[in-house]
XYZ file of C-alpha atoms in Angstrom:
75
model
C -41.420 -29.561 30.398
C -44.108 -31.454 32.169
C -47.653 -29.132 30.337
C -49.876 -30.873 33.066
C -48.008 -29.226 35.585
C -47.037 -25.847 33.684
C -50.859 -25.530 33.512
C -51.583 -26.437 37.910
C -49.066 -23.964 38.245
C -51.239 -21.676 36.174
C -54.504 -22.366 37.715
C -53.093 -22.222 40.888
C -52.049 -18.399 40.231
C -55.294 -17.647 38.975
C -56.083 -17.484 42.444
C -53.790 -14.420 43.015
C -49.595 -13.165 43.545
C -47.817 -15.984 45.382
C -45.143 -16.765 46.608
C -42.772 -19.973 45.142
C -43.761 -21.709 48.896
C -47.840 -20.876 48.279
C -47.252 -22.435 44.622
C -45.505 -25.302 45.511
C -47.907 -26.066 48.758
C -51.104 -26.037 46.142
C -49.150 -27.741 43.345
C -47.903 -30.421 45.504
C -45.274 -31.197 43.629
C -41.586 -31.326 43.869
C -40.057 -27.993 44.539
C -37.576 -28.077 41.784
C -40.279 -29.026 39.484
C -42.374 -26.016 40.328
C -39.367 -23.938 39.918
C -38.572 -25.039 36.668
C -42.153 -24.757 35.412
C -42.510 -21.119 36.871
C -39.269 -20.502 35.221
C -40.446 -21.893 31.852
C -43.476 -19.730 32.123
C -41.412 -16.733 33.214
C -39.545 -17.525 29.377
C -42.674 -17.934 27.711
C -43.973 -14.146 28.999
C -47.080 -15.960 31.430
C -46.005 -15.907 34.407
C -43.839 -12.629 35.813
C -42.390 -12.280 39.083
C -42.001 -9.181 41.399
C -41.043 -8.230 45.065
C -43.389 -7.853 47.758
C -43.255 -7.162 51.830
C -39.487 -8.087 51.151
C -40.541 -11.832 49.612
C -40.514 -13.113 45.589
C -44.244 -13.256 44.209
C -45.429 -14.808 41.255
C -48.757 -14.080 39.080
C -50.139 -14.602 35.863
C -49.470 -11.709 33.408
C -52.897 -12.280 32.030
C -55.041 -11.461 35.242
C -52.302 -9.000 36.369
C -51.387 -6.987 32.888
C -47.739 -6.839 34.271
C -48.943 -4.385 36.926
C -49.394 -6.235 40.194
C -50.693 -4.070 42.799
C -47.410 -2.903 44.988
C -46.691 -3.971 48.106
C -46.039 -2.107 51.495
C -42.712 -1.151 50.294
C -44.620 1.022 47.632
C -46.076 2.982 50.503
């Protein structure tokens, strides 16, 4: 797996949840690249993903300690 891009996916979450179509807008990269590097980073415990407003969101697991804040459907 392409590390250069494992790690703009990365950065690019340090910014906050996203979802796949935020990621791949700021990675500018093929979509089926991004998804295999979020995946890879999903394996490797980074990255974890979670359901928001109905939509798939992505963040960090270091900035987030595997408790992203809930969405409206937590209301």
């Amino acid at each position: 797996m392409n590390e250069i891009l494992m790690q703009s996916v990365l950065n690019t979450l340090a910014r906050g949840p996203m979802t796949m179509a935020g990621i791949i807008i700021v990675v500018t990269q093929e979509a089926s690249e991004v998804d295999s590097a979020v995946e890879v980073l999903i394996s490797q415990g980074k990255v974890e993903r979670f359901k928001r407003g109905g939509w798939w969101h992505f963040a960090r697991t270091d900035r987030y300690n595997n408790n992203p804040s809930p969405g409206p459907e937590a209301a």
